[in-house]
Coordinates of C-alpha atoms and ligand atoms in Angstrom, one line a residue:
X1 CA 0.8 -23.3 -10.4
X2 CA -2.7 -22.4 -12.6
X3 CA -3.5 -19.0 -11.8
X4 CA -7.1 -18.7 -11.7
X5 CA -9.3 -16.4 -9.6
X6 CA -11.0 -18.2 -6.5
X7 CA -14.7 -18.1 -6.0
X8 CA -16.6 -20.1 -3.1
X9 CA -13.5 -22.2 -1.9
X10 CA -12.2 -23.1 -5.6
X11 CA -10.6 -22.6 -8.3
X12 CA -12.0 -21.5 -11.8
X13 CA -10.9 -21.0 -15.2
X14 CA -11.9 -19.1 -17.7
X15 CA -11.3 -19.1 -22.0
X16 CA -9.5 -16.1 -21.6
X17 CA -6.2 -16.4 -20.7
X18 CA -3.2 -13.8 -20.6
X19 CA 0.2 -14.2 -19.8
X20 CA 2.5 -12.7 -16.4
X21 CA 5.4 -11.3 -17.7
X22 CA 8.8 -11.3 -15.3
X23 CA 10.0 -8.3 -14.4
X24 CA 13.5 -8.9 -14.1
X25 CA 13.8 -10.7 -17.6
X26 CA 10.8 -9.9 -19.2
X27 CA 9.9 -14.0 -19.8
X28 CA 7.1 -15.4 -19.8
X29 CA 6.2 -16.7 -16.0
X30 CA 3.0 -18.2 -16.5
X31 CA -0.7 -17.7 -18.0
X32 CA -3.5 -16.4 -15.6
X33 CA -7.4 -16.6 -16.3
X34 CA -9.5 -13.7 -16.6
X35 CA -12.3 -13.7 -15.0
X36 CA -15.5 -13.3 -17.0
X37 CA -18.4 -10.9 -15.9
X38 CA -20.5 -13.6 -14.7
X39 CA -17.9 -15.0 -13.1
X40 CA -17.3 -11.6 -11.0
X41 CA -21.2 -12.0 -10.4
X42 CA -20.3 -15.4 -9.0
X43 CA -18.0 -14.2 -6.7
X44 CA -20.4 -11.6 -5.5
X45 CA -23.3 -14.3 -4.8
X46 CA -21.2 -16.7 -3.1
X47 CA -20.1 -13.8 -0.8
X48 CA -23.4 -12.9 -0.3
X49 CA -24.4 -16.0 0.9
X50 CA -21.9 -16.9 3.4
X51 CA -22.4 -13.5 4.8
X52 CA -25.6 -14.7 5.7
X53 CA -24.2 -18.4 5.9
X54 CA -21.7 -19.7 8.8
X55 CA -19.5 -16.7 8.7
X56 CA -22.4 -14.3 9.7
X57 CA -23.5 -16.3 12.9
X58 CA -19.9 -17.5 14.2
X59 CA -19.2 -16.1 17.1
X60 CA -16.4 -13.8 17.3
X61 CA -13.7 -16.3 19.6
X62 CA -14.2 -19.1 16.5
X63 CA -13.5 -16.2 14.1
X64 CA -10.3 -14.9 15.4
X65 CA -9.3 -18.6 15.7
X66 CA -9.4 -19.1 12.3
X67 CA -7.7 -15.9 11.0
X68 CA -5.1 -16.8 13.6
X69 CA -4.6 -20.3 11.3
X70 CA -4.8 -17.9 8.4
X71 CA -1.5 -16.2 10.2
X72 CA 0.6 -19.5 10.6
X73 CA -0.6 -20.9 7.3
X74 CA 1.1 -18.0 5.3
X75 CA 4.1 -18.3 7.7
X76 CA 3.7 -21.9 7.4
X77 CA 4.6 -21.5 3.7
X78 CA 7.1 -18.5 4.0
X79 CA 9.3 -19.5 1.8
X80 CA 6.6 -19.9 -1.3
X81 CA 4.9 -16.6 -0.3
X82 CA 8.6 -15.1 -0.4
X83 CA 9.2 -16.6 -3.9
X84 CA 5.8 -16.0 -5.2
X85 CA 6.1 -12.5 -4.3
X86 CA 9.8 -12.0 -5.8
X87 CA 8.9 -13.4 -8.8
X88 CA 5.7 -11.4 -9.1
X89 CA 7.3 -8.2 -8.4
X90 CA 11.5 -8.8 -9.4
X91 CA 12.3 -7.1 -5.7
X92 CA 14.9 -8.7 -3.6
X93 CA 14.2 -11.4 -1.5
X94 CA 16.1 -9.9 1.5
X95 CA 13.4 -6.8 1.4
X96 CA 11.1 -9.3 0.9
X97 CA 11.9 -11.6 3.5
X98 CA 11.8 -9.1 6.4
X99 CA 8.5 -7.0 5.1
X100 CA 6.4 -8.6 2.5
X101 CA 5.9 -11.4 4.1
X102 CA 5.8 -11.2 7.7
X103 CA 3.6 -8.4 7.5
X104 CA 1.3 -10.4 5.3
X105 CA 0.6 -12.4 8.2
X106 CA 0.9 -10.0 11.0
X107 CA -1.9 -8.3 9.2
X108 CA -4.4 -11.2 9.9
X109 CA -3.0 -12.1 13.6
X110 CA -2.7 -8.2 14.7
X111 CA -6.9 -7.4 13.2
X112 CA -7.8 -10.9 15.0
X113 CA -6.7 -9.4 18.4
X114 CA -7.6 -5.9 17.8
X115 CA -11.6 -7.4 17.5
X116 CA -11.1 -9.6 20.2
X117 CA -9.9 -6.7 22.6
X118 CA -12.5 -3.7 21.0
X119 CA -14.7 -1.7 23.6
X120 CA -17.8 -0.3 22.4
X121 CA -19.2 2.7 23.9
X122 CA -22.2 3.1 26.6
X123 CA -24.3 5.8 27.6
X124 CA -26.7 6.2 30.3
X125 CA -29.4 9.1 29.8
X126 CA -31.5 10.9 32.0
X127 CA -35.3 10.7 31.0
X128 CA -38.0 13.3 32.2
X129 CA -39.7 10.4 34.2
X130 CA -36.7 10.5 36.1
X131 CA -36.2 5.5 35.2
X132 CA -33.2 6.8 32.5
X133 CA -32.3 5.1 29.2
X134 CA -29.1 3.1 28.5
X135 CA -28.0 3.3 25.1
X136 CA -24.7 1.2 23.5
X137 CA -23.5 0.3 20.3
X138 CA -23.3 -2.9 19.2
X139 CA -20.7 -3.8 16.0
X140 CA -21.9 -5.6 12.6
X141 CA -20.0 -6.6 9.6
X142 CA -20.5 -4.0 7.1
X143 CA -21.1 -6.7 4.4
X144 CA -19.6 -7.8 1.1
X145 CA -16.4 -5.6 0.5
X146 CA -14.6 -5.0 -2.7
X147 CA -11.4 -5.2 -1.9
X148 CA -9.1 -3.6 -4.5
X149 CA -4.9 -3.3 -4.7
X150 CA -1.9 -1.8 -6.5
X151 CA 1.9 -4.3 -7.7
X152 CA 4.3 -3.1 -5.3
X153 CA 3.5 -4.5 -2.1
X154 CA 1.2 -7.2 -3.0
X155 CA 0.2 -9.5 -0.2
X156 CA 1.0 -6.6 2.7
X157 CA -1.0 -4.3 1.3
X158 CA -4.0 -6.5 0.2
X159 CA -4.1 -8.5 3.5
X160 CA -4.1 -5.1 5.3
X161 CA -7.5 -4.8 4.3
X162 CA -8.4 -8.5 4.0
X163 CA -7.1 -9.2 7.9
X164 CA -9.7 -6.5 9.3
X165 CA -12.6 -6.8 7.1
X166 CA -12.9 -10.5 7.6
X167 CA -12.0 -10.3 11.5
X168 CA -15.1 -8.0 11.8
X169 CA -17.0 -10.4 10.3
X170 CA -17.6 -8.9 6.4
X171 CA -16.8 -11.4 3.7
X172 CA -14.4 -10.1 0.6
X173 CA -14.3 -10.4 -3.2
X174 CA -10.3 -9.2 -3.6
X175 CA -9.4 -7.6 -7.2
X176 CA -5.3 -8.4 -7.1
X177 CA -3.3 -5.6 -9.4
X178 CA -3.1 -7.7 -13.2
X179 CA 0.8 -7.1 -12.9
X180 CA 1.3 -9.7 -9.1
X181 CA -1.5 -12.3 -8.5
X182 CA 0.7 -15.0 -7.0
X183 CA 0.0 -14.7 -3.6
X184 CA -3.5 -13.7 -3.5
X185 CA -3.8 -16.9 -6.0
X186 CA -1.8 -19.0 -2.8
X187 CA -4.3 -17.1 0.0
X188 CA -7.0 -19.0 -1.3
X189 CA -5.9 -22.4 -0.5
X190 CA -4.1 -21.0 3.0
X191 CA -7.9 -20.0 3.6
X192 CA -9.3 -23.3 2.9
X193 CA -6.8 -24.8 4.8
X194 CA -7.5 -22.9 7.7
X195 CA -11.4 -23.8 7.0
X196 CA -12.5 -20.1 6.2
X197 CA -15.8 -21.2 4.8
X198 CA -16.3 -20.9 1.1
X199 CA -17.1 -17.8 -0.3
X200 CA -16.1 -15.6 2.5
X201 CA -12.4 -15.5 0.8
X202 CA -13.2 -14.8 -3.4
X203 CA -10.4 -13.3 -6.1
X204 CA -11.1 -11.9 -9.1
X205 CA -8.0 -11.7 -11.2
X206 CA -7.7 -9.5 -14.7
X207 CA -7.3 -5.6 -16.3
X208 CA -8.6 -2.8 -13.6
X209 CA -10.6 -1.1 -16.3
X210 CA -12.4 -4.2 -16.9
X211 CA -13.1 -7.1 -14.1
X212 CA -12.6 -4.3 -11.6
X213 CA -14.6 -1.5 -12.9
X214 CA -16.9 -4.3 -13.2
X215 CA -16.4 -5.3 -9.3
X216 CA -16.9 -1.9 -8.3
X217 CA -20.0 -1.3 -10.6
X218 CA -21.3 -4.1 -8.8
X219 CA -24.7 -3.5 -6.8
X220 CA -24.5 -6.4 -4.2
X221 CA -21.2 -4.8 -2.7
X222 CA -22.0 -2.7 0.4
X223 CA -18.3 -0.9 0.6
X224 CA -15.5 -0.9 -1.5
X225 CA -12.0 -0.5 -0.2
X226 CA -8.9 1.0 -2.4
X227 CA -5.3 1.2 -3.1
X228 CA -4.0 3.0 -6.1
X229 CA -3.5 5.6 -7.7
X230 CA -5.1 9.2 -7.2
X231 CA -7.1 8.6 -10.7
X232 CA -8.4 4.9 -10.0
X233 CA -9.6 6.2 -6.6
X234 CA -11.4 9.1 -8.3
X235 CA -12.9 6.4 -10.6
X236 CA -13.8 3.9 -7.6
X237 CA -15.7 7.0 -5.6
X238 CA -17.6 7.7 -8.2
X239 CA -18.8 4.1 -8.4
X240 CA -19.4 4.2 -5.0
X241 CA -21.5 7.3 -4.8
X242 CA -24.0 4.6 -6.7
X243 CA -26.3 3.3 -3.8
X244 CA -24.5 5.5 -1.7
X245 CA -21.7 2.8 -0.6
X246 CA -18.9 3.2 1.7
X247 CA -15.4 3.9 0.0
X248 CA -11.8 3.9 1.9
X249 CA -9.3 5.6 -0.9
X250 CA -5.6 5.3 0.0
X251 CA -3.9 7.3 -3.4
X252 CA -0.7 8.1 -4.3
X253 CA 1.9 10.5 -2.9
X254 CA 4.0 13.5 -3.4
X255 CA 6.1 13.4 0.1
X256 CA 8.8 15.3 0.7
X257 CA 11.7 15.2 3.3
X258 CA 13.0 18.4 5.4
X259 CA 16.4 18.0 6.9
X260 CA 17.5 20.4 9.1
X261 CA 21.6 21.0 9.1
X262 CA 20.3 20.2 13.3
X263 CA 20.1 16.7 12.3
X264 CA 22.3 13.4 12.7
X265 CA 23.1 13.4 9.4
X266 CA 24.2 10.0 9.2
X267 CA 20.8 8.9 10.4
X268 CA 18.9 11.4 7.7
X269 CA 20.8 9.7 5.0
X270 CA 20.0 6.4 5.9
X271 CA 16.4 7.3 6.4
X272 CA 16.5 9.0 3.3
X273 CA 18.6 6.9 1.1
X274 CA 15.4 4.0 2.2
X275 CA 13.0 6.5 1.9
X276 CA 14.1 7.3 -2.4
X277 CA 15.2 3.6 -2.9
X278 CA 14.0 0.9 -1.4
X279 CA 11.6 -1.1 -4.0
X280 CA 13.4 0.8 -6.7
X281 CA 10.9 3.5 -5.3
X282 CA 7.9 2.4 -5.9
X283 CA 6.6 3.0 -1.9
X284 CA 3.6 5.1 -1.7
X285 CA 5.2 6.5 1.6
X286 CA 8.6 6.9 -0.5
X287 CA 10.4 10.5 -0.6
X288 CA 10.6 12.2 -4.0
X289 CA 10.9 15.9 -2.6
X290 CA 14.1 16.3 -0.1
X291 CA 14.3 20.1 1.1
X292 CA 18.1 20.5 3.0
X293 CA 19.1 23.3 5.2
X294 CA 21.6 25.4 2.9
X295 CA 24.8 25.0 5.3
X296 CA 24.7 20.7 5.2
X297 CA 23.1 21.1 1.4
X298 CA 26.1 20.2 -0.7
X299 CA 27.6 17.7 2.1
X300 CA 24.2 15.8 1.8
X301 CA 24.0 15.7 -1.7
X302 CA 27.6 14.3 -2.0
X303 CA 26.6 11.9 0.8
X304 CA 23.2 10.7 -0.7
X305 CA 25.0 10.1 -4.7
X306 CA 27.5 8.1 -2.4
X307 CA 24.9 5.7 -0.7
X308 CA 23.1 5.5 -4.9
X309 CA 26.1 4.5 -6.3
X310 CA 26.3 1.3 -3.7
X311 CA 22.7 -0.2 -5.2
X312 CA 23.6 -3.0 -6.9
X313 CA 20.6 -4.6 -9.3
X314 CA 20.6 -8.6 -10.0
X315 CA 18.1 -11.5 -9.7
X316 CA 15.9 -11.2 -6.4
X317 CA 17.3 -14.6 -4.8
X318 CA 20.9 -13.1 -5.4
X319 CA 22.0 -12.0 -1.8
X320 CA 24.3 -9.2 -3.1
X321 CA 21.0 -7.5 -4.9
X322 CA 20.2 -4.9 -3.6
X323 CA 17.8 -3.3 -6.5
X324 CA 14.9 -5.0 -8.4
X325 CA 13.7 -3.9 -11.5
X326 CA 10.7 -1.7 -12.0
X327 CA 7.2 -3.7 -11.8
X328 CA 6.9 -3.4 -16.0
X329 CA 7.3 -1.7 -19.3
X330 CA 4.7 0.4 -19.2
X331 CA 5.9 1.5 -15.7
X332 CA 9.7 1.9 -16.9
X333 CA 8.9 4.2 -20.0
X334 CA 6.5 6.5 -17.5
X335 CA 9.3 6.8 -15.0
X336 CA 11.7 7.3 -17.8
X337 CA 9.9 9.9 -19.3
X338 CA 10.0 12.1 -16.1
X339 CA 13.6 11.4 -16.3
X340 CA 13.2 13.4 -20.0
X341 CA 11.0 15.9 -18.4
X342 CA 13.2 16.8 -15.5
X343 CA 16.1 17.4 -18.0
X344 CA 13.3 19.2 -19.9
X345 CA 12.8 21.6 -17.0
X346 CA 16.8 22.3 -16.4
X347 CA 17.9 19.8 -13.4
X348 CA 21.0 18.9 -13.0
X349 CA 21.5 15.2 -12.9
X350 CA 23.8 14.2 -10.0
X351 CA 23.8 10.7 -10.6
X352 CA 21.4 8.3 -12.9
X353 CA 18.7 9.5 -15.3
X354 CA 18.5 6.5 -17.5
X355 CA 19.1 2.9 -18.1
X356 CA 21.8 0.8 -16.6
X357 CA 23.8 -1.9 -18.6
X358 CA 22.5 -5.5 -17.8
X359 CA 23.6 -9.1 -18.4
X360 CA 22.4 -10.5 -21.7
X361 CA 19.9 -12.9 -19.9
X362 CA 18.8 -9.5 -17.3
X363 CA 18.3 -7.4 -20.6
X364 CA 14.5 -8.0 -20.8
X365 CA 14.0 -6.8 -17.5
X366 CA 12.3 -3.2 -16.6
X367 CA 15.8 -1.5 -14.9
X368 CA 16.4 1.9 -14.4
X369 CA 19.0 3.8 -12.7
X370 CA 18.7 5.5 -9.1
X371 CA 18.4 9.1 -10.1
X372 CA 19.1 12.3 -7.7
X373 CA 18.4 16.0 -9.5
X374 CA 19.3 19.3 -7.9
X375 CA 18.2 22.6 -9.6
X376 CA 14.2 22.2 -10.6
X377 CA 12.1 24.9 -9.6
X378 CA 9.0 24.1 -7.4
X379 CA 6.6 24.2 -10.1
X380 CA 8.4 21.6 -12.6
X381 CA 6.3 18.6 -13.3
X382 CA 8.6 16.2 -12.3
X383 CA 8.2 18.0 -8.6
X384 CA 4.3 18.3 -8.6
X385 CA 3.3 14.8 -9.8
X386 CA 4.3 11.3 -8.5
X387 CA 7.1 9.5 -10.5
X388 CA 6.6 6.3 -8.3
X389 CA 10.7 5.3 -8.9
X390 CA 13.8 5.6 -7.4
X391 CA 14.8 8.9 -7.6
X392 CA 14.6 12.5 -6.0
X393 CA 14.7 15.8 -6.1
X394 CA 16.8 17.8 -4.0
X395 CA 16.3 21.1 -3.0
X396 CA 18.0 23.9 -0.5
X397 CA 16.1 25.9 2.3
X398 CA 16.6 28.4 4.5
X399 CA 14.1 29.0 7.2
X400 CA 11.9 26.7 8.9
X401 CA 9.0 28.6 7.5
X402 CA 10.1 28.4 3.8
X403 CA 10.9 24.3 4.2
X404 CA 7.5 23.6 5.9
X405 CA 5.6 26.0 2.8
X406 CA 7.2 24.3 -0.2
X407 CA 6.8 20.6 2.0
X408 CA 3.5 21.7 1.5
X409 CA 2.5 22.8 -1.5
X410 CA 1.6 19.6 -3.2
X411 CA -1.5 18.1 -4.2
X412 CA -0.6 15.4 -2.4
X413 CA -0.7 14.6 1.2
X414 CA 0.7 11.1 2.4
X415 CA 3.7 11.3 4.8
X416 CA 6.5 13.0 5.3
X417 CA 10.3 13.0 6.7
X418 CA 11.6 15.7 8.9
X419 CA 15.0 15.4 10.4
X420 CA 16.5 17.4 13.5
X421 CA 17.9 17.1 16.6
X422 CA 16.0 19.8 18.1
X423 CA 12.9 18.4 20.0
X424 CA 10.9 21.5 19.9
X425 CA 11.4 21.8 16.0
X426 CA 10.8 18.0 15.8
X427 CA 6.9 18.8 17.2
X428 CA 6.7 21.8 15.9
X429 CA 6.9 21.1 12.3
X430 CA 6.2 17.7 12.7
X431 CA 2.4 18.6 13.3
X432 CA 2.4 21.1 10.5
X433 CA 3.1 18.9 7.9
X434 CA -0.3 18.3 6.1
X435 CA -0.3 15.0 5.5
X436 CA -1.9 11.7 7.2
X437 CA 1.5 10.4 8.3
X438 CA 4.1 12.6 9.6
X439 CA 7.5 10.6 10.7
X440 CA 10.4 12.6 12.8
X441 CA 13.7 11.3 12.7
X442 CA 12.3 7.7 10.7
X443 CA 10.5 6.3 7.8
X444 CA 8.6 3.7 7.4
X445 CA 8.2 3.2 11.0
X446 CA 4.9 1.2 11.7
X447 CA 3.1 0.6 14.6
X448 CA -0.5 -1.4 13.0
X449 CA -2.5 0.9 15.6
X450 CA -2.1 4.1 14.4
X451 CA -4.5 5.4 11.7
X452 CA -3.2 5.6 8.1
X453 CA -4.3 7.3 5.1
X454 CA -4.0 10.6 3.2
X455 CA -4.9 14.0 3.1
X456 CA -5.5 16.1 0.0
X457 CA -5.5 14.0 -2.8
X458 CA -4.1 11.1 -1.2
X459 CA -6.8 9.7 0.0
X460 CA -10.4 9.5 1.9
X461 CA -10.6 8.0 5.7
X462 CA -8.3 6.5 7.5
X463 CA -7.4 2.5 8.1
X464 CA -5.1 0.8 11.1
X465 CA -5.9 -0.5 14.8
X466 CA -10.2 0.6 15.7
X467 CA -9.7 3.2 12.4
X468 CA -9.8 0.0 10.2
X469 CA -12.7 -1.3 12.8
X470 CA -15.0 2.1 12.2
X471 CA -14.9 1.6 8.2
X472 CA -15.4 -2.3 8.4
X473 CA -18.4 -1.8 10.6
X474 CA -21.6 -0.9 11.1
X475 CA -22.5 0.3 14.3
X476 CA -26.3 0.2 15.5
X477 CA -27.3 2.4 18.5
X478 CA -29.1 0.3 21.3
X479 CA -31.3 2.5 23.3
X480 CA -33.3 1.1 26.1
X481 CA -35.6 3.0 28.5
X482 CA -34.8 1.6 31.8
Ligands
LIG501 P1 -3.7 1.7 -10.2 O1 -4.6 2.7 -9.7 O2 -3.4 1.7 -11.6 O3 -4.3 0.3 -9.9 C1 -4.7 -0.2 -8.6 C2 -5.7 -1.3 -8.8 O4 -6.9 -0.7 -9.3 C3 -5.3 -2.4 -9.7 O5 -5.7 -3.6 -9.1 C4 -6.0 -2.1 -10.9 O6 -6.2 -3.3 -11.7 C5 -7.3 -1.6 -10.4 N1 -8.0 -0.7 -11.4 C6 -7.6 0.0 -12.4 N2 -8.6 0.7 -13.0 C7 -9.7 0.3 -12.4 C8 -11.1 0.6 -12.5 N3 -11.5 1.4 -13.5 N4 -12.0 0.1 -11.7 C9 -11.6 -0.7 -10.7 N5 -10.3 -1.1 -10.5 C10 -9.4 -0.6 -11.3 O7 -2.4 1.8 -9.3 P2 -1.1 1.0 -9.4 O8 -0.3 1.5 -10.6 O9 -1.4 -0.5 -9.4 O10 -0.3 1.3 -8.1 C11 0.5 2.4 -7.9 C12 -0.3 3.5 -7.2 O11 -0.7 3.1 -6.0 C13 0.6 4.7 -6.9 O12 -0.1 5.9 -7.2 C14 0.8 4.6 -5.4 O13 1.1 5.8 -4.7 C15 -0.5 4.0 -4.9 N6 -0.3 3.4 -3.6 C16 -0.9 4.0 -2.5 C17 -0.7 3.4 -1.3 C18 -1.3 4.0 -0.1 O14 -1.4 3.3 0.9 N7 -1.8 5.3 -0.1 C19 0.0 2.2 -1.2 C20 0.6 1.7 -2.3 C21 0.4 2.2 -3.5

């Protein structure tokens, strides 16, 4: 497949080229095209344009019946996406199968049916001449969106913004992460095939610092929406605050776990054992700070080294994988240098810390072990900044009050864990945690509706269900004097 970005229904090369490594092997997979600046102006134009083209006027029934052909095209080709994806990324095709994928589609039929079904609001006014005014809001796109996304959950997380923005009506220019741009490469031929009129649907593929700092310097964007880390999103506001556009930052995370010796502990290690490993950590959502209540503390610790030593790493299409490689090089030597550092700061390793032994023909690949430390205090850097792999650090509590403080104490503020059997506790604590998702007794549970984002430094505004329809909107106030 020619990996090229996608501007007004086609494909287009460009001189420069640069290669996609595999993550599992570290061979080549295949050359992409960078796209040049004028190329990113391109995109921008052609967005433009069928903003105020065919997209703009359709009516919203036509719209949703087209995303909804978006939906079964990408299901249509499930097993591509699934391989595109794996391939891209090294994780296992039985994560990938039952997330990646299905959610990439879910994301364009669940926003077609949340537009569809959207109530705006009405007001009737009294007036001093006693006739009254009725005011109500009517919904426009917002415009030409930036659209920009991290490696480790390519297609779900991208077409989490792409579903909304184009089922209220904006059109998108979609800046993939340089390390997975398989599927957002295949999105543009599902979208012709499901006749998305050109240019509502644009990629720009290349470095972040480069094709999208220049997307996001852009003037002809009217919002910008972001996933990555805490330091691009710092970067992307400030390129915002230029024309004073619209920006929807969801950053990185710090989140910690609290399990109460209250708790089914079989059900807290299974949460948790997901919750540290699965996508050889590299979850936004994922735990890297578990807080135990002192009396189940070294039975949980035992328990949780158990469940690590079962991960077994291989190719993604092997069934018994069960462990991918990390995304890339530069990725493996940051995560392996927190390993260093939490030595550094005295932890005791309970199980991993380094590299495992692969295969000759698995060697190349980016693999590192599932790591649990106990003994770090609070303020180590390996427990204030995000490690984004599969490992944890595991501390003992014990009061409520002391759990819920050091939980909190984190520049970060995505989600959190908290496991009890105690319903009173479970609210309780559950609503103190200062973060923008705040699970009880699960992980990972998702219900599209609900808003999602960050506090703290994880983020600005939140996306999901009408959340996602307030930041892809513009609402205009209709007031007539009756
Ligand atoms: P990153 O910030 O390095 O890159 C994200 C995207 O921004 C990539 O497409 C990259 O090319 C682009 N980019 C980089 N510099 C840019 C610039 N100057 N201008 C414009 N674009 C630029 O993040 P990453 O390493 O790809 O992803 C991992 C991070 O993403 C972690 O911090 C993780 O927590 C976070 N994340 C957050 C969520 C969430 O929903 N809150 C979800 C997934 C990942």
């Amino acid at each position: 497949m020619k990996i090229s970005s996608f501007i007004n229904g086609v494909y287009v090369d460009s001189k420069e080229q640069r290669n996609i490594k595999s993550p599992v092997t570290g061979e080549l997979i295949t050359p992409y095209s960078v796209a040049t600046d004028a190329q990113v102006n391109e995109a921008v134009e052609a967005a433009r344009a069928a903003l105020n083209g065919p997209w703009g006027s359709m009516g919203i029934q036509e719209r949703v019946d087209i995303l909804y052909k978006v939906a079964d095209g990408i299901s249509a080709r499930f097993d591509e996406f699934l391989e595109a994806e794996c391939l891209d990324t090294g994780k296992p095709y039985s994560l990938a199968r039952h997330i990646d994928i299905p959610r990439g589609a879910a994301n364009f039929r669940i926003f077609a049916d949340t537009i569809k079904n959207v109530a705006d609001e009405a007001f009737h006014m009294p007036t001093p001449d006693g006739t009254g005014a009725l005011n109500y809001t009517v919904r426009k796109p917002k415009g030409v969106i930036g659209v920009i996304g991290p490696w480790n959950l390519p297609l779900l997380l991208m077409t989490w913004k792409i579903g909304p923005a184009l089922a209220c009506g904006n059109t998108v220019i979609v800046k993939p992460s340089e390390e997975t741009q398989l599927t957002m490469t295949m999105l543009g031929e599902v979208m012709n095939e499901a006749g998305v009129p050109p240019g509502v649907f644009n990629t720009v593929l290349g470095p972040g610092s480069r094709v999208g700092d220049k997307l996001i310097s852009h003037p002809g964007l009217d919002a910008i929406t972001f996933t990555g880390s805490t330091a691009t999103g710092e970067r992307v506001a400030e390129a915002a605050s230029v024309g004073l556009r619209d920006a929807s930052l969801e950053l990185g995370g710090k989140n910690a776990a609290i399990v109460f010796a209250d708790a089914d502990i079989d059900k807290a290690i299974e949460g948790t054992v997901r919750s540290v490993f699965v996508n050889c950590g590299q979850v936004c959502l994922g735990t890297e700070r578990v807080y135990v209540e002192r009396p189940i503390f070294d039975e949980f610790v035992a328990r949780l080294k158990a469940e690590a030593e079962k991960y077994k790493f291989g190719r993604p299409e092997d069934p018994e994988t069960t462990m991918g490689p990390l995304i890339s090089a530069t990725h493996r030597d940051k995560v392996l240098s927190y390993y260093e550092k939490a030595v550094e700061a005295g932890a005791t390793v309970v199980i991993g810390g380094g590299v495992p032994d692969m295969p000759a023909e698995l060697a190349g690949g980016n693999w590192v072990e599932p790591t649990i430390w106990t003994g770090m205090a609070e303020d180590a850097i390996p427990m204030r900044e995000e490690i984004f792999g599969p490992c944890c650090h595991i501390t003992p509590f014990d009061t409520e009050e002391e759990a819920v403080r050091m939980a909190n104490d984190s520049p970060y503020g995505l989600a959190s864990a908290i496991w009890t059997e105690n319903a009173s506790r479970a609210h309780r604590v559950g609503a103190q945690m200062e973060v923008g998702i705040s699970w009880v007794n699960s992980w990972f549970l998702r219900d599209l509706r609900t808003p999602f984002g960050g506090a703290k430094q994880s983020g600005i505004g939140r996306e999901g269900g009408h959340y996602s329809l307030e930041f892809y909107t513009e609402l205009t106030n209709v007031c007539i004097k009756l």
